Tab-separated table of C-alpha atoms in Angstrom:
chain	number	residue	atom	x	y	z
G	1	MET	CA	0.000	0.000	0.000
G	2	TYR	CA	1.397	3.388	-1.046
G	3	LYS	CA	2.215	5.837	1.781
G	4	HIS	CA	4.043	8.790	0.253
G	5	CYS	CA	6.686	9.895	-2.228
G	6	LEU	CA	10.191	10.548	-0.892
G	7	HIS	CA	11.963	11.557	-4.115
G	8	TYR	CA	10.808	12.378	-7.623
G	9	GLN	CA	13.501	14.586	-9.184
G	10	GLN	CA	15.260	13.838	-12.487
G	11	GLY	CA	13.032	10.867	-13.212
G	12	LYS	CA	14.071	8.783	-10.187
G	13	LYS	CA	11.197	7.687	-7.982
G	14	VAL	CA	11.523	6.712	-4.321
G	15	LEU	CA	8.294	5.756	-2.568
G	16	GLN	CA	7.480	4.576	0.929
G	17	ALA	CA	4.926	1.799	1.020
G	18	ASP	CA	3.464	-0.818	3.330
G	19	TRP	CA	3.925	-4.489	2.431
G	20	GLN	CA	2.319	-7.140	4.619
G	21	GLY	CA	2.348	-4.779	7.583
G	22	THR	CA	6.001	-3.762	7.113
G	23	SER	CA	7.285	-0.414	5.846
G	24	ILE	CA	9.461	-0.723	2.732
G	25	ILE	CA	10.977	1.609	0.148
G	26	LEU	CA	10.234	1.233	-3.567
G	27	LYS	CA	12.843	2.593	-5.962
G	28	SER	CA	13.280	2.997	-9.699
G	29	LYS	CA	15.850	4.872	-11.765
G	30	ASN	CA	13.101	6.019	-14.147
G	31	ASP	CA	9.530	6.945	-13.397
G	32	ALA	CA	8.099	5.108	-16.408
G	33	PHE	CA	8.690	1.553	-17.623
G	34	PHE	CA	8.938	2.572	-21.305
G	35	LYS	CA	12.100	4.596	-20.566
G	36	PHE	CA	14.071	1.362	-20.128
G	37	GLN	CA	15.408	-0.569	-23.100
G	38	THR	CA	14.050	-4.046	-23.763
G	39	PRO	CA	15.713	-6.909	-25.674
G	40	VAL	CA	15.087	-6.471	-29.389
G	41	PHE	CA	13.835	-10.017	-29.867
G	42	LEU	CA	10.885	-9.322	-27.535
G	43	ASP	CA	9.429	-7.027	-30.199
G	44	GLU	CA	9.031	-9.974	-32.544
G	45	SER	CA	5.485	-11.283	-32.537
G	46	ASP	CA	6.565	-14.932	-32.791
G	47	ALA	CA	9.404	-14.671	-30.264
G	48	GLN	CA	10.029	-17.842	-28.279
G	49	PRO	CA	11.654	-18.235	-24.838
G	50	LEU	CA	15.444	-18.361	-25.067
G	51	PRO	CA	17.564	-21.288	-23.860
G	52	ASP	CA	19.042	-20.701	-20.405
G	53	ALA	CA	22.630	-20.464	-21.701
G	54	GLU	CA	21.746	-17.777	-24.254
G	55	LEU	CA	19.708	-15.820	-21.742
G	56	LEU	CA	22.552	-15.937	-19.193
G	57	MET	CA	24.950	-14.602	-21.797
G	58	MET	CA	22.627	-11.700	-22.613
G	59	VAL	CA	22.224	-10.892	-18.932
G	60	ALA	CA	26.011	-10.965	-18.445
G	61	VAL	CA	26.438	-8.439	-21.267
G	62	GLU	CA	23.731	-6.210	-19.820
G	63	ILE	CA	25.337	-6.274	-16.368
G	64	LYS	CA	28.746	-5.495	-17.847
G	65	ASN	CA	27.243	-2.493	-19.634
G	66	THR	CA	25.675	-1.298	-16.375
G	67	LEU	CA	28.362	-2.032	-13.778
G	68	GLY	CA	31.473	-2.456	-15.912
G	69	LEU	CA	32.033	-5.944	-14.462
G	70	ASP	CA	32.553	-9.363	-15.994
G	71	LEU	CA	30.690	-11.806	-13.757
G	72	PRO	CA	31.516	-15.505	-14.197
G	73	ASN	CA	28.375	-16.697	-12.435
G	74	ILE	CA	25.148	-14.763	-12.689
G	75	THR	CA	23.415	-14.965	-9.337
G	76	LEU	CA	20.841	-12.274	-10.009
G	77	LEU	CA	18.769	-14.209	-12.511
G	78	PRO	CA	15.299	-15.016	-11.163
G	79	LEU	CA	14.101	-18.643	-11.053
G	80	TRP	CA	13.356	-18.828	-14.732
G	81	PRO	CA	12.942	-22.637	-14.952
G	82	GLU	CA	9.645	-22.213	-13.102
G	83	ARG	CA	8.646	-18.884	-14.587
G	84	LYS	CA	10.003	-18.168	-18.033
G	85	TYR	CA	7.786	-20.594	-19.919
G	86	SER	CA	4.627	-19.120	-18.451
G	87	GLN	CA	2.143	-17.234	-20.558
G	88	ASP	CA	3.601	-13.923	-19.380
G	89	TRP	CA	7.266	-14.753	-19.973
G	90	LYS	CA	7.764	-11.698	-22.208
G	91	ILE	CA	6.483	-9.359	-19.494
G	92	GLU	CA	8.633	-11.053	-16.873
G	93	LEU	CA	11.757	-10.807	-19.029
G	94	ALA	CA	11.091	-7.144	-19.863
G	95	SER	CA	10.687	-6.391	-16.142
G	96	MET	CA	13.901	-8.223	-15.347
G	97	TRP	CA	15.706	-6.267	-18.083
G	98	SER	CA	14.577	-2.950	-16.628
G	99	LEU	CA	16.056	-3.947	-13.252
G	100	TYR	CA	19.400	-4.982	-14.747
G	101	GLN	CA	19.777	-1.481	-16.180
G	102	GLN	CA	19.743	0.001	-12.665
G	103	GLU	CA	23.165	0.144	-10.985
G	104	GLU	CA	21.834	0.458	-7.472
G	105	TYR	CA	19.577	-2.599	-7.776
G	106	LEU	CA	22.483	-4.669	-9.074
G	107	LEU	CA	24.812	-3.482	-6.303
G	108	PHE	CA	22.298	-4.261	-3.572
G	109	ASN	CA	21.718	-7.720	-5.053
G	110	LEU	CA	25.397	-8.474	-5.540
G	111	LEU	CA	26.427	-7.362	-2.060
G	112	GLN	CA	23.550	-8.152	0.283
G	113	ASP	CA	24.823	-11.668	1.027
G	114	PHE	CA	28.349	-10.373	1.662
G	115	SER	CA	27.874	-7.063	3.443
G	116	ARG	CA	25.763	-5.750	6.295
G	117	HIS	CA	26.462	-2.241	5.028
G	118	VAL	CA	23.985	-2.307	2.110
G	119	LEU	CA	20.198	-2.409	2.015
G	120	ARG	CA	18.419	-5.747	1.771
G	121	VAL	CA	16.254	-6.221	-1.345
G	122	VAL	CA	12.844	-7.587	-0.355
G	123	GLY	CA	11.290	-7.972	-3.808
G	124	THR	CA	10.516	-6.393	-7.175
G	125	CYS	CA	7.463	-5.169	-9.053
G	126	GLY	CA	7.923	-4.255	-12.701
G	127	HIS	CA	10.742	-1.702	-12.924
G	128	PHE	CA	10.585	-0.986	-9.169
G	129	TYR	CA	12.601	-2.822	-6.536
G	130	GLY	CA	11.672	-2.939	-2.866
G	131	VAL	CA	14.247	-2.529	-0.091
G	132	GLU	CA	14.054	-2.501	3.681
G	133	PHE	CA	13.040	0.775	5.305
G	134	LEU	CA	15.653	2.568	7.420
G	135	SER	CA	15.611	6.209	8.556
G	136	ALA	CA	18.156	8.235	6.595
G	137	GLY	CA	20.514	10.773	8.114
G	138	HIS	CA	20.034	14.535	7.792
G	139	SER	CA	22.725	17.168	7.287
G	140	TRP	CA	20.837	19.725	9.359
G	141	LYS	CA	20.591	17.532	12.477
G	142	GLN	CA	23.245	17.948	15.141
G	143	HIS	CA	24.061	14.247	15.289
G	144	PHE	CA	23.230	13.620	11.574
G	145	PHE	CA	21.341	10.453	12.558
G	146	PRO	CA	18.252	10.021	14.798
G	147	MET	CA	20.013	8.572	17.848
G	148	GLU	CA	16.812	8.065	19.806
G	149	GLU	CA	15.414	5.867	17.034
G	150	VAL	CA	18.435	3.601	16.764
G	151	VAL	CA	19.625	3.262	20.355
G	152	GLY	CA	16.537	4.146	22.351
G	153	GLN	CA	16.387	7.197	24.537
G	154	CYS	CA	19.985	8.311	25.238
G	155	LYS	CA	19.713	9.450	28.835
G	156	THR	CA	23.253	10.705	29.324
G	157	GLY	CA	25.929	12.480	27.328
G	158	GLU	CA	28.161	9.465	27.825
G	159	GLU	CA	25.608	7.213	26.104
G	160	LYS	CA	25.340	9.626	23.177
G	161	MET	CA	29.121	9.894	22.837
G	162	ASN	CA	29.535	6.133	22.987
G	163	ALA	CA	26.875	5.704	20.284
G	164	ILE	CA	28.700	8.179	18.032
G	165	LEU	CA	31.960	6.263	18.555
G	166	ASP	CA	30.199	2.979	17.706
G	167	ILE	CA	28.747	4.459	14.517
G	168	ALA	CA	32.125	5.935	13.541
G	169	ILE	CA	33.752	2.512	13.939
G	170	SER	CA	31.023	1.022	11.747
G	171	PHE	CA	31.782	3.652	9.086
G	172	LEU	CA	35.430	2.524	9.183
G	173	ASN	CA	34.393	-1.147	8.923
G	174	MET	CA	32.319	-0.263	5.863
G	175	VAL	CA	35.234	1.633	4.306
G	176	HIS	CA	37.590	-1.295	4.887
G	177	GLN	CA	35.153	-3.771	3.352
G	178	PHE	CA	34.402	-1.627	0.296
G	179	ASP	CA	38.128	-1.025	-0.261
G	180	ASN	CA	39.435	-4.540	0.306
G	181	GLU	CA	36.918	-7.368	0.472
G	182	PHE	CA	35.397	-7.421	-3.017
G	183	SER	CA	37.018	-8.370	-6.312
G	184	HIS	CA	37.263	-4.642	-7.106
G	185	ARG	CA	37.328	-1.573	-4.872
G	186	LEU	CA	33.911	0.048	-4.510
G	187	HIS	CA	34.009	3.845	-4.731
G	188	LEU	CA	31.346	6.031	-3.109
G	189	CYS	CA	31.068	9.284	-5.052
G	190	ASP	CA	28.182	10.908	-3.188
G	191	ILE	CA	28.912	10.819	0.537
G	192	LYS	CA	26.491	12.718	2.768
G	193	PRO	CA	24.370	11.809	5.814
G	194	GLU	CA	21.217	11.489	3.690
G	195	ASN	CA	22.754	8.537	1.831
G	196	PHE	CA	23.333	6.475	4.980
G	197	ALA	CA	21.217	4.994	7.746
G	198	ILE	CA	21.900	3.248	11.044
G	199	ARG	CA	20.505	-0.134	12.070
G	200	SER	CA	19.383	-0.765	15.643
G	201	ASP	CA	22.758	-2.438	16.353
G	202	LEU	CA	24.509	0.770	15.149
G	203	THR	CA	25.679	-0.726	11.841
G	204	VAL	CA	26.087	1.916	9.125
G	205	VAL	CA	24.149	1.131	5.927
G	206	ALA	CA	24.570	2.744	2.506
G	207	ILE	CA	20.980	3.356	1.408
G	208	ASP	CA	21.643	5.348	-1.778
G	209	MET	CA	24.241	3.833	-4.105
G	210	ASP	CA	23.338	5.519	-7.385
G	211	MET	CA	26.804	7.075	-7.347
G	212	ALA	CA	28.757	3.987	-6.267
G	213	PHE	CA	31.089	2.349	-8.780
G	214	PHE	CA	33.478	-0.580	-8.836
G	215	GLU	CA	37.045	0.190	-9.906
G	216	PRO	CA	36.732	-0.627	-13.649
G	217	LYS	CA	33.796	1.736	-14.181
G	218	MET	CA	35.316	4.344	-11.868
G	219	GLN	CA	38.425	4.471	-14.054
G	220	ASN	CA	36.300	4.836	-17.164
G	221	ILE	CA	34.365	7.723	-15.601
G	222	LEU	CA	37.465	9.578	-14.428
G	223	GLU	CA	39.583	9.182	-17.574
G	224	GLN	CA	38.253	12.213	-19.468
G	225	LYS	CA	39.729	15.218	-21.275
G	226	CYS	CA	40.763	18.128	-19.058
G	227	THR	CA	42.529	21.469	-18.833
G	228	SER	CA	42.854	21.566	-15.023
G	229	ASP	CA	42.292	19.341	-11.984
G	230	LYS	CA	38.795	20.798	-11.549
G	231	ASP	CA	37.750	19.044	-14.751
G	232	CYS	CA	38.658	15.727	-13.093
G	233	ASN	CA	36.245	16.036	-10.149
G	234	PHE	CA	33.297	13.664	-10.342
G	235	PHE	CA	31.198	14.591	-7.304
G	236	ASP	CA	33.212	13.224	-4.333
G	237	CYS	CA	35.622	11.223	-6.516
G	238	PHE	CA	38.643	13.251	-7.665
G	239	SER	CA	41.427	12.659	-10.140
G	240	THR	CA	44.222	14.878	-11.463
G	241	CYS	CA	44.805	16.430	-14.854
G	242	ASP	CA	47.938	15.535	-16.817
G	243	LEU	CA	48.800	18.814	-18.596
G	244	LYS	CA	50.951	16.951	-21.119
G	245	THR	CA	48.159	14.752	-22.423
G	246	PHE	CA	45.242	16.871	-21.157
G	247	MET	CA	43.631	13.739	-19.772
G	248	CYS	CA	42.424	13.014	-16.256
G	249	GLY	CA	44.150	10.145	-14.533
G	250	ALA	CA	42.165	6.907	-14.373
G	251	GLN	CA	43.097	6.373	-10.715
G	252	ARG	CA	41.069	8.154	-8.070
G	253	ALA	CA	43.246	10.619	-6.137
G	254	ASN	CA	41.165	10.751	-2.948
G	255	SER	CA	39.387	7.965	-1.048
G	256	ASN	CA	36.120	6.966	0.601
G	257	LEU	CA	37.806	7.411	3.981
G	258	GLN	CA	38.970	10.950	3.226
G	259	VAL	CA	35.504	12.082	2.208
G	260	ILE	CA	33.820	10.448	5.223
G	261	CYS	CA	36.352	12.135	7.514
G	262	ASP	CA	35.710	15.455	5.794
G	263	LYS	CA	31.928	15.383	5.450
G	264	ILE	CA	30.865	13.392	8.519
G	265	PHE	CA	33.633	12.940	11.091
G	266	ARG	CA	34.743	16.599	11.021
G	267	ARG	CA	31.283	17.591	12.280
G	268	TRP	CA	31.200	14.977	15.042
G	269	PHE	CA	34.723	15.267	16.339
G	270	THR	CA	35.133	18.996	16.841
G	271	LEU	CA	36.336	19.918	20.319
G	272	SER	CA	33.243	22.015	20.955
G	273	PHE	CA	30.798	19.302	19.879
G	274	MET	CA	32.508	16.508	21.813
G	275	GLY	CA	32.840	18.755	24.843
G	276	SER	CA	29.154	19.666	24.739
G	277	ILE	CA	28.130	15.992	24.781
G	278	TYR	CA	30.640	14.324	27.091
G	279	PRO	CA	34.289	15.415	27.458
G	280	PHE	CA	36.886	12.633	27.573
G	281	PRO	CA	40.707	12.585	27.715
G	282	LEU	CA	41.401	11.563	24.110
G	283	GLN	CA	39.144	14.088	22.387
G	284	ASP	CA	42.083	16.341	21.380
G	285	GLU	CA	43.910	13.430	19.735
G	286	LEU	CA	40.729	12.249	18.027
G	287	HIS	CA	40.018	15.732	16.709
G	288	GLY	CA	43.549	15.939	15.275
G	289	ALA	CA	43.357	12.479	13.696
G	290	VAL	CA	40.098	13.360	11.917
G	291	GLN	CA	41.560	16.598	10.538
G	292	LYS	CA	44.623	14.707	9.290
G	293	CYS	CA	42.469	11.952	7.774
G	294	ALA	CA	40.406	14.468	5.779
G	295	GLU	CA	43.548	15.889	4.187
G	296	SER	CA	45.854	12.865	3.874
G	297	THR	CA	46.067	10.409	0.977
G	298	ASN	CA	47.760	7.818	3.215
G	299	ILE	CA	44.680	5.664	3.693
G	300	GLU	CA	46.352	2.895	5.693
G	301	ALA	CA	47.898	5.219	8.275
G	302	SER	CA	44.749	7.334	8.652
G	303	PHE	CA	42.562	4.266	9.013
G	304	SER	CA	44.833	2.645	11.604
G	305	ASP	CA	45.209	5.837	13.671
G	306	LEU	CA	41.490	6.559	13.675
G	307	TYR	CA	40.420	3.015	14.461
G	308	SER	CA	42.838	2.798	17.387
G	309	LEU	CA	41.766	6.169	18.789
G	310	LEU	CA	38.058	5.370	18.523
G	311	GLN	CA	38.526	2.082	20.370
G	312	ALA	CA	40.726	3.745	22.990
G	313	SER	CA	38.094	6.460	23.457
G	314	GLN	CA	35.470	3.805	24.099
G	315	ARG	CA	37.712	2.231	26.722
G	316	GLU	CA	38.159	5.620	28.376
G	317	LEU	CA	34.390	6.100	28.503
G	318	HIS	CA	33.943	2.612	29.918
G	319	ARG	CA	36.537	3.217	32.631
G	320	GLY	CA	34.969	6.540	33.511
G	321	ASN	CA	31.644	4.800	34.051
G	322	LYS	CA	33.032	2.421	36.682
């Protein structure tokens, strides 16, 4: 059952709905089904269902066009042995094709069995896909995220500070996984509180991945003609301009961690903000580490320093509570 529209700009539709008593989000890259391409052979009046092997090959090509990845085993294909020979097989295939042209749907499907940091897909309907409902962050809120919703009523400043430290550690766990645990690095090019949510166990979840790209496609996006470094900025993903060839470098110059430190951690770990919630001995060091992280390209050192300081800060809070 439809509840209300959350986003409708530039063709993309995001709706909140109720499904079997549970709130879900329905998403589609385009507002209308006809805006997606369909396989040419479906236009033929006497078209017959394709053999599984041929259909898998077509799907692999479509996914490569969308994500820039060669996938040896297609795990996204619906259970066609039971469905594709039905009377409505053309409609089902056209619906499937519209979903495989949507990067975010493919990313959620590819990663949901491997990562707790992406939304869970609950089903599809035509060119819309349904995902679990989580409350997004807001740039204008002091804490970015609705703490009371995710951890219950925070009665003390210490509880609020500890929750922020937990969420920050989860952000770092997400960064480490996206950088290291998939076959290709996953780049987040639109990092802001509105594109993340927090589960009840304080796990950070990327809820908007329209601007997330694996390394092969990221390189293709960045490698463009340029006259200065500004021409090589793709939202939050930056490259540099080679003034000999007038081409942007294919390698990203900044990192997911840098942008998260700059756009999220800087706000949390100011001395005034930490002091207003719950002062603790390591807040000066943590503030300095966040500033350094936002400006440094040494990902390993920044990650290690921050992770250690966040854990040490939690220990300090725990000792202070005894």
